[in-house]
PDB file of C-alpha atoms in Angstrom:
ATOM      1  CA  MET A   1      91.050 -45.814 -24.756  1.00  0.00           C
ATOM      2  CA  ARG A   2      91.422 -43.148 -27.415  1.00  0.00           C
ATOM      3  CA  ASN A   3      87.965 -43.939 -28.707  1.00  0.00           C
ATOM      4  CA  ILE A   4      86.461 -43.586 -25.237  1.00  0.00           C
ATOM      5  CA  THR A   5      88.139 -40.193 -24.760  1.00  0.00           C
ATOM      6  CA  ARG A   6      86.986 -39.027 -28.203  1.00  0.00           C
ATOM      7  CA  MET A   7      83.428 -40.254 -27.499  1.00  0.00           C
ATOM      8  CA  PHE A   8      83.415 -38.512 -24.107  1.00  0.00           C
ATOM      9  CA  SER A   9      84.573 -35.254 -25.755  1.00  0.00           C
ATOM     10  CA  MET A  10      81.839 -35.466 -28.392  1.00  0.00           C
ATOM     11  CA  ILE A  11      79.107 -36.133 -25.820  1.00  0.00           C
ATOM     12  CA  SER A  12      80.367 -33.319 -23.592  1.00  0.00           C
ATOM     13  CA  GLY A  13      80.453 -30.932 -26.560  1.00  0.00           C
ATOM     14  CA  ALA A  14      76.924 -31.911 -27.579  1.00  0.00           C
ATOM     15  CA  LEU A  15      75.608 -31.396 -24.049  1.00  0.00           C
ATOM     16  CA  LEU A  16      77.358 -28.044 -23.782  1.00  0.00           C
ATOM     17  CA  THR A  17      75.875 -26.978 -27.132  1.00  0.00           C
ATOM     18  CA  ILE A  18      72.377 -27.958 -26.007  1.00  0.00           C
ATOM     19  CA  LEU A  19      72.779 -26.045 -22.755  1.00  0.00           C
ATOM     20  CA  VAL A  20      74.063 -22.945 -24.517  1.00  0.00           C
ATOM     21  CA  LEU A  21      71.356 -22.981 -27.173  1.00  0.00           C
ATOM     22  CA  GLY A  22      68.677 -23.751 -24.631  1.00  0.00           C
ATOM     23  CA  GLY A  23      69.807 -20.785 -22.525  1.00  0.00           C
ATOM     24  CA  ALA A  24      69.845 -18.528 -25.570  1.00  0.00           C
ATOM     25  CA  ASP A  25      66.256 -19.499 -26.391  1.00  0.00           C
ATOM     26  CA  ALA A  26      65.207 -18.659 -22.850  1.00  0.00           C
ATOM     27  CA  ALA A  27      66.947 -15.284 -23.081  1.00  0.00           C
ATOM     28  CA  ARG A  28      65.141 -14.527 -26.347  1.00  0.00           C
ATOM     29  CA  VAL A  29      61.792 -15.326 -24.773  1.00  0.00           C
ATOM     30  CA  VAL A  30      62.521 -13.026 -21.831  1.00  0.00           C
ATOM     31  CA  ALA A  31      63.727 -10.278 -24.140  1.00  0.00           C
ATOM     32  CA  LYS A  32      60.441 -10.367 -26.068  1.00  0.00           C
ATOM     33  CA  GLU A  33      58.404  -9.609 -22.953  1.00  0.00           C
ATOM     34  CA  LYS A  34      57.524  -5.927 -22.794  1.00  0.00           C
ATOM     35  CA  ASN A  35      56.555  -3.817 -19.871  1.00  0.00           C
ATOM     36  CA  PRO A  36      52.928  -2.756 -20.075  1.00  0.00           C
ATOM     37  CA  GLN A  37      52.522   0.643 -21.671  1.00  0.00           C
ATOM     38  CA  VAL A  38      51.820   3.510 -19.297  1.00  0.00           C
ATOM     39  CA  GLY A  39      49.149   5.988 -20.379  1.00  0.00           C
ATOM     40  CA  PRO A  40      49.886   9.664 -21.026  1.00  0.00           C
ATOM     41  CA  ASN A  41      47.803  10.690 -17.992  1.00  0.00           C
ATOM     42  CA  ASP A  42      50.070   8.833 -15.569  1.00  0.00           C
ATOM     43  CA  PRO A  43      51.417  11.447 -13.099  1.00  0.00           C
ATOM     44  CA  THR A  44      55.026  10.346 -13.573  1.00  0.00           C
ATOM     45  CA  VAL A  45      54.744  10.425 -17.385  1.00  0.00           C
ATOM     46  CA  ARG A  46      53.369  13.954 -17.196  1.00  0.00           C
ATOM     47  CA  LEU A  47      56.059  15.012 -14.720  1.00  0.00           C
ATOM     48  CA  TYR A  48      58.888  13.501 -16.782  1.00  0.00           C
ATOM     49  CA  ASN A  49      57.534  15.232 -19.913  1.00  0.00           C
ATOM     50  CA  VAL A  50      57.551  18.637 -18.187  1.00  0.00           C
ATOM     51  CA  LEU A  51      61.015  18.066 -16.734  1.00  0.00           C
ATOM     52  CA  ASP A  52      62.401  16.922 -20.094  1.00  0.00           C
ATOM     53  CA  SER A  53      60.823  19.696 -22.164  1.00  0.00           C
ATOM     54  CA  LYS A  54      61.141  22.723 -19.854  1.00  0.00           C
ATOM     55  CA  TYR A  55      64.179  21.767 -17.792  1.00  0.00           C
ATOM     56  CA  ASN A  56      66.251  19.773 -20.313  1.00  0.00           C
ATOM     57  CA  GLY A  57      65.975  16.591 -18.259  1.00  0.00           C
ATOM     58  CA  ASN A  58      68.040  17.991 -15.396  1.00  0.00           C
ATOM     59  CA  LEU A  59      66.743  19.666 -12.250  1.00  0.00           C
ATOM     60  CA  ALA A  60      68.332  19.904  -8.813  1.00  0.00           C
ATOM     61  CA  ASP A  61      67.224  21.474  -5.559  1.00  0.00           C
ATOM     62  CA  TYR A  62      63.819  22.598  -6.770  1.00  0.00           C
ATOM     63  CA  CYS A  63      61.649  23.311  -3.734  1.00  0.00           C
ATOM     64  CA  VAL A  64      57.919  23.857  -3.473  1.00  0.00           C
ATOM     65  CA  LEU A  65      55.454  24.187  -0.595  1.00  0.00           C
ATOM     66  CA  ALA A  66      53.157  21.182  -0.400  1.00  0.00           C
ATOM     67  CA  GLY A  67      50.245  21.963   1.841  1.00  0.00           C
ATOM     68  CA  VAL A  68      49.424  22.004   5.511  1.00  0.00           C
ATOM     69  CA  VAL A  69      48.837  18.721   7.376  1.00  0.00           C
ATOM     70  CA  ASP A  70      48.075  17.646  10.949  1.00  0.00           C
ATOM     71  CA  ASP A  71      51.145  17.220  13.132  1.00  0.00           C
ATOM     72  CA  PRO A  72      51.212  13.511  14.071  1.00  0.00           C
ATOM     73  CA  LYS A  73      53.199  14.193  17.274  1.00  0.00           C
ATOM     74  CA  ASN A  74      51.110  17.155  18.476  1.00  0.00           C
ATOM     75  CA  PRO A  75      47.354  16.710  17.978  1.00  0.00           C
ATOM     76  CA  GLY A  76      45.561  19.909  17.087  1.00  0.00           C
ATOM     77  CA  GLN A  77      48.658  21.522  15.582  1.00  0.00           C
ATOM     78  CA  LYS A  78      49.477  21.873  11.900  1.00  0.00           C
ATOM     79  CA  GLN A  79      52.654  21.438   9.879  1.00  0.00           C
ATOM     80  CA  GLN A  80      53.700  22.897   6.538  1.00  0.00           C
ATOM     81  CA  ASN A  81      55.173  20.340   4.144  1.00  0.00           C
ATOM     82  CA  VAL A  82      57.865  21.410   1.728  1.00  0.00           C
ATOM     83  CA  LEU A  83      59.261  19.285  -1.119  1.00  0.00           C
ATOM     84  CA  ARG A  84      62.632  19.199  -2.815  1.00  0.00           C
ATOM     85  CA  ILE A  85      63.012  17.330  -6.069  1.00  0.00           C
ATOM     86  CA  VAL A  86      66.041  16.201  -7.995  1.00  0.00           C
ATOM     87  CA  TYR A  87      65.681  14.845 -11.533  1.00  0.00           C
ATOM     88  CA  ARG A  88      68.306  13.420 -13.891  1.00  0.00           C
ATOM     89  CA  LYS A  89      66.930  11.983 -17.110  1.00  0.00           C
ATOM     90  CA  ASP A  90      70.114  10.024 -17.852  1.00  0.00           C
ATOM     91  CA  ARG A  91      70.072   7.990 -14.621  1.00  0.00           C
ATOM     92  CA  ALA A  92      69.259   4.311 -14.980  1.00  0.00           C
ATOM     93  CA  PHE A  93      68.038   4.096 -11.364  1.00  0.00           C
ATOM     94  CA  GLY A  94      66.374   6.809  -9.321  1.00  0.00           C
ATOM     95  CA  LYS A  95      65.746   9.414 -12.020  1.00  0.00           C
ATOM     96  CA  LEU A  96      63.406  11.301  -9.725  1.00  0.00           C
ATOM     97  CA  LEU A  97      63.983  11.916  -6.023  1.00  0.00           C
ATOM     98  CA  ILE A  98      61.327  13.644  -3.916  1.00  0.00           C
ATOM     99  CA  TYR A  99      62.318  14.674  -0.391  1.00  0.00           C
ATOM    100  CA  VAL A 100      59.634  15.737   2.099  1.00  0.00           C
ATOM    101  CA  ARG A 101      60.266  17.938   5.141  1.00  0.00           C
ATOM    102  CA  SER A 102      57.883  19.605   7.564  1.00  0.00           C
ATOM    103  CA  VAL A 103      57.948  22.773   9.662  1.00  0.00           C
ATOM    104  CA  GLY A 104      55.382  24.326  11.977  1.00  0.00           C
ATOM    105  CA  GLN A 105      52.553  26.073  10.164  1.00  0.00           C
ATOM    106  CA  LEU A 106      53.850  29.314   8.683  1.00  0.00           C
ATOM    107  CA  SER A 107      52.231  32.718   9.088  1.00  0.00           C
ATOM    108  CA  PRO A 108      51.353  34.813   6.039  1.00  0.00           C
ATOM    109  CA  ALA A 109      54.293  37.111   6.870  1.00  0.00           C
ATOM    110  CA  GLN A 110      56.698  34.139   6.939  1.00  0.00           C
ATOM    111  CA  LEU A 111      55.343  32.890   3.600  1.00  0.00           C
ATOM    112  CA  LYS A 112      56.109  36.314   2.084  1.00  0.00           C
ATOM    113  CA  THR A 113      59.552  36.559   3.699  1.00  0.00           C
ATOM    114  CA  TYR A 114      60.998  33.111   2.963  1.00  0.00           C
ATOM    115  CA  ASN A 115      61.155  31.172  -0.272  1.00  0.00           C
ATOM    116  CA  PRO A 116      60.523  27.389  -0.392  1.00  0.00           C
ATOM    117  CA  LYS A 117      64.262  26.569  -0.459  1.00  0.00           C
ATOM    118  CA  GLN A 118      64.867  28.577   2.722  1.00  0.00           C
ATOM    119  CA  ILE A 119      61.919  26.865   4.425  1.00  0.00           C
ATOM    120  CA  TYR A 120      63.190  23.454   3.316  1.00  0.00           C
ATOM    121  CA  ASP A 121      66.668  24.199   4.689  1.00  0.00           C
ATOM    122  CA  PHE A 122      65.186  25.452   7.969  1.00  0.00           C
ATOM    123  CA  ALA A 123      63.372  22.118   8.487  1.00  0.00           C
ATOM    124  CA  GLU A 124      66.762  20.304   8.540  1.00  0.00           C
ATOM    125  CA  THR A 125      65.450  16.688   8.501  1.00  0.00           C
ATOM    126  CA  ASP A 126      63.735  14.732   5.759  1.00  0.00           C
ATOM    127  CA  SER A 127      60.674  12.804   6.912  1.00  0.00           C
ATOM    128  CA  GLU A 128      60.101  10.934   3.650  1.00  0.00           C
ATOM    129  CA  LYS A 129      61.866  10.230   0.387  1.00  0.00           C
ATOM    130  CA  PHE A 130      60.430   8.836  -2.831  1.00  0.00           C
ATOM    131  CA  THR A 131      62.848   7.349  -5.359  1.00  0.00           C
ATOM    132  CA  LYS A 132      61.209   6.841  -8.770  1.00  0.00           C
ATOM    133  CA  THR A 133      62.823   5.316 -11.814  1.00  0.00           C
ATOM    134  CA  ASP A 134      60.300   4.512 -14.557  1.00  0.00           C
ATOM    135  CA  PRO A 135      56.831   5.893 -15.289  1.00  0.00           C
ATOM    136  CA  GLY A 136      53.845   4.030 -13.936  1.00  0.00           C
ATOM    137  CA  PRO A 137      52.369   3.562 -10.504  1.00  0.00           C
ATOM    138  CA  PHE A 138      54.721   4.109  -7.596  1.00  0.00           C
ATOM    139  CA  GLY A 139      56.050   0.817  -6.266  1.00  0.00           C
ATOM    140  CA  LYS A 140      57.291  -0.745  -9.506  1.00  0.00           C
ATOM    141  CA  PRO A 141      60.782  -2.276  -9.610  1.00  0.00           C
ATOM    142  CA  GLY A 142      63.244   0.596  -9.273  1.00  0.00           C
ATOM    143  CA  ASP A 143      60.982   2.580  -6.905  1.00  0.00           C
ATOM    144  CA  VAL A 144      61.878   2.899  -3.246  1.00  0.00           C
ATOM    145  CA  TYR A 145      60.049   4.654  -0.423  1.00  0.00           C
ATOM    146  CA  PHE A 146      61.926   5.806   2.686  1.00  0.00           C
ATOM    147  CA  GLN A 147      60.367   6.993   5.906  1.00  0.00           C
ATOM    148  CA  LEU A 148      61.823   8.486   9.064  1.00  0.00           C
ATOM    149  CA  ALA A 149      62.471   5.761  11.615  1.00  0.00           C
ATOM    150  CA  PRO A 150      60.050   5.830  14.572  1.00  0.00           C
ATOM    151  CA  ASP A 151      62.920   6.603  16.953  1.00  0.00           C
ATOM    152  CA  GLY A 152      63.820   9.672  14.880  1.00  0.00           C
ATOM    153  CA  GLY A 153      66.855   7.993  13.314  1.00  0.00           C
ATOM    154  CA  ALA A 154      67.759   7.854   9.660  1.00  0.00           C
ATOM    155  CA  LEU A 155      65.355   7.342   6.792  1.00  0.00           C
ATOM    156  CA  THR A 156      64.697   3.645   6.282  1.00  0.00           C
ATOM    157  CA  PRO A 157      63.102   1.844   3.330  1.00  0.00           C
ATOM    158  CA  VAL A 158      59.557   0.638   3.982  1.00  0.00           C
ATOM    159  CA  ASN A 159      57.033  -1.280   1.914  1.00  0.00           C
ATOM    160  CA  VAL A 160      55.038   0.635  -0.653  1.00  0.00           C
ATOM    161  CA  THR A 161      51.368   0.481   0.310  1.00  0.00           C
ATOM    162  CA  PRO A 162      48.325   1.875  -1.504  1.00  0.00           C
ATOM    163  CA  ASP A 163      48.484   4.860   0.897  1.00  0.00           C
ATOM    164  CA  VAL A 164      52.082   5.552  -0.139  1.00  0.00           C
ATOM    165  CA  GLN A 165      51.123   5.278  -3.818  1.00  0.00           C
ATOM    166  CA  ALA A 166      48.239   7.728  -3.283  1.00  0.00           C
ATOM    167  CA  ARG A 167      50.536  10.115  -1.414  1.00  0.00           C
ATOM    168  CA  TYR A 168      53.090  10.030  -4.245  1.00  0.00           C
ATOM    169  CA  ASP A 169      50.362  10.714  -6.840  1.00  0.00           C
ATOM    170  CA  ARG A 170      48.953  13.575  -4.739  1.00  0.00           C
ATOM    171  CA  LEU A 171      52.367  15.230  -4.284  1.00  0.00           C
ATOM    172  CA  VAL A 172      53.073  15.022  -8.013  1.00  0.00           C
ATOM    173  CA  THR A 173      49.659  16.115  -9.314  1.00  0.00           C
ATOM    174  CA  ASP A 174      48.706  18.692  -6.671  1.00  0.00           C
ATOM    175  CA  TYR A 175      52.054  20.374  -6.017  1.00  0.00           C
ATOM    176  CA  LEU A 176      54.935  19.478  -8.332  1.00  0.00           C
ATOM    177  CA  LEU A 177      53.223  19.536 -11.723  1.00  0.00           C
ATOM    178  CA  PRO A 178      51.387  22.855 -11.204  1.00  0.00           C
ATOM    179  CA  SER A 179      54.550  24.531  -9.919  1.00  0.00           C
ATOM    180  CA  LEU A 180      56.820  23.178 -12.652  1.00  0.00           C
ATOM    181  CA  GLU A 181      54.332  23.898 -15.456  1.00  0.00           C
ATOM    182  CA  LYS A 182      54.292  27.602 -14.501  1.00  0.00           C
ATOM    183  CA  GLY A 183      57.816  27.949 -15.821  1.00  0.00           C
ATOM    184  CA  THR A 184      61.327  28.274 -14.523  1.00  0.00           C
ATOM    185  CA  PRO A 185      61.280  28.151 -10.739  1.00  0.00           C
ATOM    186  CA  ALA A 186      62.759  30.887  -8.611  1.00  0.00           C
ATOM    187  CA  VAL A 187      64.755  28.294  -6.661  1.00  0.00           C
ATOM    188  CA  SER A 188      66.384  25.792  -8.998  1.00  0.00           C
ATOM    189  CA  THR A 189      70.007  24.886  -9.423  1.00  0.00           C
ATOM    190  CA  PRO A 190      70.785  22.781 -12.507  1.00  0.00           C
TER     191      PRO A 190
END
């Protein structure tokens, strides 16, 4: 009986050792896989570089006007988009947050009177939100896109489509990068 117990212990130990070593080999193989390198012209790489070098990797409540678009609810009318970004280099998830709001098209006098932060606050409700973690095309693991629910409720996560990716790239390259590269913004709270 003692021999059977000893034999059972040895077999169990051997099986456990094989399982542990087999799992370790699998972990080493996974660890060797690398994410594909992202080129220096990637919009997020360029944006992160500007935010790290000029803003010390920390930017909150930076607002910028982002162009005039057609109002989807009122054909023939225009809306002014305004963006607010938040960036924290040290975050593991969601380093960059881009909030989009819209107001009715502004007159030249209103554009002179109000700064982008005031316009953003006046809009009251976010219509979109981009959460970006790592450089590369929008939609990688760690990226989340939120859109206003059709009933006007809260922002809800939706699938990232090629249109959403193009919109993200356009917002970054056409509005955020040019504004941030000019220097310290008038409306930024670290």
